[in-house]
XYZ file of C-alpha atoms in Angstrom:
181
model
C 0.315 21.899 -8.771
C -0.607 21.614 -5.082
C -0.261 18.394 -3.071
C -4.035 18.098 -2.982
C -4.295 18.482 -6.773
C -1.547 15.911 -7.273
C -3.377 13.508 -4.954
C -6.600 14.070 -6.891
C -4.662 13.159 -10.058
C -3.571 9.909 -8.395
C -7.183 9.107 -7.483
C -8.274 9.775 -11.069
C -5.452 7.586 -12.382
C -6.481 4.733 -10.045
C -10.101 5.038 -11.190
C -8.990 4.826 -14.833
C -6.663 1.835 -14.381
C -7.929 -1.694 -15.031
C -6.513 -5.029 -16.130
C -8.385 -8.196 -17.137
C -8.609 -10.742 -14.319
C -8.685 -8.215 -11.466
C -11.481 -6.236 -9.844
C -11.195 -2.483 -9.565
C -12.042 -0.850 -6.257
C -15.221 0.542 -7.844
C -16.314 -2.906 -9.063
C -15.854 -4.252 -5.520
C -17.740 -1.328 -3.944
C -14.683 0.431 -2.507
C -14.327 3.534 -4.634
C -13.816 6.645 -2.544
C -11.834 9.871 -2.146
C -8.557 7.981 -1.793
C -6.144 6.036 -3.957
C -6.366 3.012 -1.638
C -8.931 2.442 1.137
C -6.155 2.122 3.739
C -5.639 5.862 3.252
C -8.904 6.479 5.116
C -6.711 6.163 8.214
C -3.171 6.290 6.768
C -3.296 8.985 4.109
C -1.005 11.769 5.337
C 0.276 13.400 2.133
C 3.425 14.673 3.867
C 4.031 11.726 6.191
C 6.359 8.774 5.725
C 5.381 6.765 2.624
C 5.154 2.974 2.958
C 4.527 0.955 -0.207
C 3.676 -2.734 -0.218
C 2.517 -5.214 -2.879
C -1.274 -4.832 -2.797
C -4.126 -3.693 -0.578
C -6.223 -6.842 -0.367
C -7.657 -9.683 -2.399
C -11.241 -9.633 -3.707
C -12.610 -12.495 -1.516
C -11.191 -10.964 1.705
C -12.470 -7.511 0.748
C -15.965 -8.940 0.198
C -15.892 -10.952 3.438
C -14.872 -7.915 5.531
C -16.659 -5.197 3.567
C -18.402 -3.496 6.519
C -15.201 -3.165 8.570
C -13.166 -2.041 5.547
C -15.749 0.598 4.635
C -15.279 2.106 8.137
C -11.482 2.017 8.493
C -9.908 0.886 5.200
C -7.865 -1.845 6.861
C -8.160 -5.008 8.957
C -6.408 -4.499 12.312
C -6.349 -8.231 13.135
C -4.174 -9.387 10.213
C -0.383 -9.761 10.612
C 0.372 -6.871 8.223
C -1.507 -4.382 10.378
C -0.365 -5.832 13.686
C 3.232 -5.234 12.575
C 2.409 -1.723 11.292
C 0.888 -0.998 14.721
C 4.150 -2.034 16.366
C 6.135 0.129 13.914
C 4.016 3.142 14.796
C 4.456 2.518 18.519
C 8.238 2.336 18.090
C 8.248 5.631 16.166
C 5.735 7.418 18.385
C 3.400 7.896 15.411
C -0.251 7.201 14.661
C -1.842 5.910 11.481
C -2.825 9.477 10.687
C 0.860 10.447 10.572
C 1.789 8.083 7.726
C 0.812 7.283 4.148
C 0.371 3.648 3.116
C -0.267 2.544 -0.438
C 0.159 -0.539 -2.596
C 2.137 -0.881 -5.807
C -0.869 -2.707 -7.291
C -4.199 -0.888 -6.944
C -6.514 -3.663 -8.151
C -7.958 -6.555 -6.144
C -6.353 -9.917 -6.784
C -8.624 -12.939 -7.336
C -7.356 -14.844 -4.295
C -5.353 -14.362 -1.119
C -1.568 -14.123 -1.528
C -1.848 -13.995 -5.309
C 1.283 -13.575 -7.335
C 1.074 -10.387 -9.354
C 3.000 -10.654 -12.619
C 5.814 -8.058 -12.656
C 4.494 -6.429 -15.839
C 1.088 -5.904 -14.160
C 2.677 -4.390 -11.063
C 4.864 -2.099 -13.187
C 1.914 -1.004 -15.338
C -0.098 -0.078 -12.252
C 2.747 1.826 -10.610
C 3.436 3.690 -13.839
C -0.232 4.633 -14.232
C -1.069 5.321 -10.579
C 1.659 4.929 -7.962
C 4.151 7.392 -9.387
C 1.565 10.122 -8.679
C 1.638 9.205 -4.989
C 5.321 9.815 -4.354
C 4.755 13.553 -3.869
C 8.481 14.156 -3.495
C 8.907 11.585 -0.726
C 11.470 8.780 -0.498
C 9.324 5.673 0.009
C 9.889 2.640 2.178
C 9.387 -0.453 0.022
C 7.770 -3.104 2.188
C 8.903 -6.373 0.672
C 10.657 -7.503 -2.468
C 7.691 -7.053 -4.823
C 7.391 -3.323 -4.194
C 11.175 -2.849 -4.100
C 11.508 -4.546 -7.499
C 8.989 -2.158 -9.070
C 10.579 0.922 -7.512
C 14.018 -0.213 -8.740
C 12.600 -0.720 -12.233
C 11.532 2.942 -12.298
C 14.739 4.170 -10.591
C 12.786 5.488 -7.600
C 15.110 6.153 -4.667
C 13.741 4.143 -1.740
C 14.610 2.278 1.443
C 13.832 -1.447 1.529
C 12.312 -3.219 4.520
C 10.654 -6.597 5.002
C 6.977 -6.921 4.192
C 5.012 -6.804 7.470
C 3.433 -10.182 6.635
C 6.712 -11.845 5.647
C 7.294 -15.188 7.245
C 10.639 -14.150 8.680
C 11.327 -13.447 12.318
C 8.808 -12.234 14.855
C 6.381 -9.339 14.558
C 8.735 -7.351 16.802
C 11.772 -8.073 14.624
C 9.935 -7.020 11.454
C 8.597 -3.926 13.201
C 12.109 -2.885 14.270
C 13.464 -3.328 10.746
C 10.587 -1.346 9.229
C 10.908 1.403 11.842
C 14.626 1.746 10.996
C 13.732 2.025 7.306
C 11.124 4.727 8.029
C 13.736 6.678 9.974
C 16.223 6.287 7.119
C 13.715 7.431 4.492
């Protein structure tokens, strides 16, 4: 199966996955030819693979719908400011990398805790299709825990929004992990 066909399988798996208490991308008006909207700008199927906890919460997605429909991400939030610094350190652009969440549904509020069994169910149904033979960088403990559960070889780095150190410190640690992956 080609990379493109495998990616199409991941999109189909994301469209089929749902859990009570969470909105799907389609229900929130964000269905598209991607597994996660952030892949509109960071969806290189052969580039470094960065996996974090989730894409966004439902209220934030609704509040920023126009901007997210154009780019798939919010450049002004800490997560994306740090990713921008990582890319600068590595001499890459967003188009050179692939970003995805472990959990492909929208949480009901900002910084929601996703029960481990929900995160594992989503990765098993959807995320495993996105690996495409790459060694991922797990951004944060939530994604690392899920990858460990499934024995996926990965490199761990801090989540870009973690409340540890400066943006620059997190960016350096993530850039080192990307190089190691």
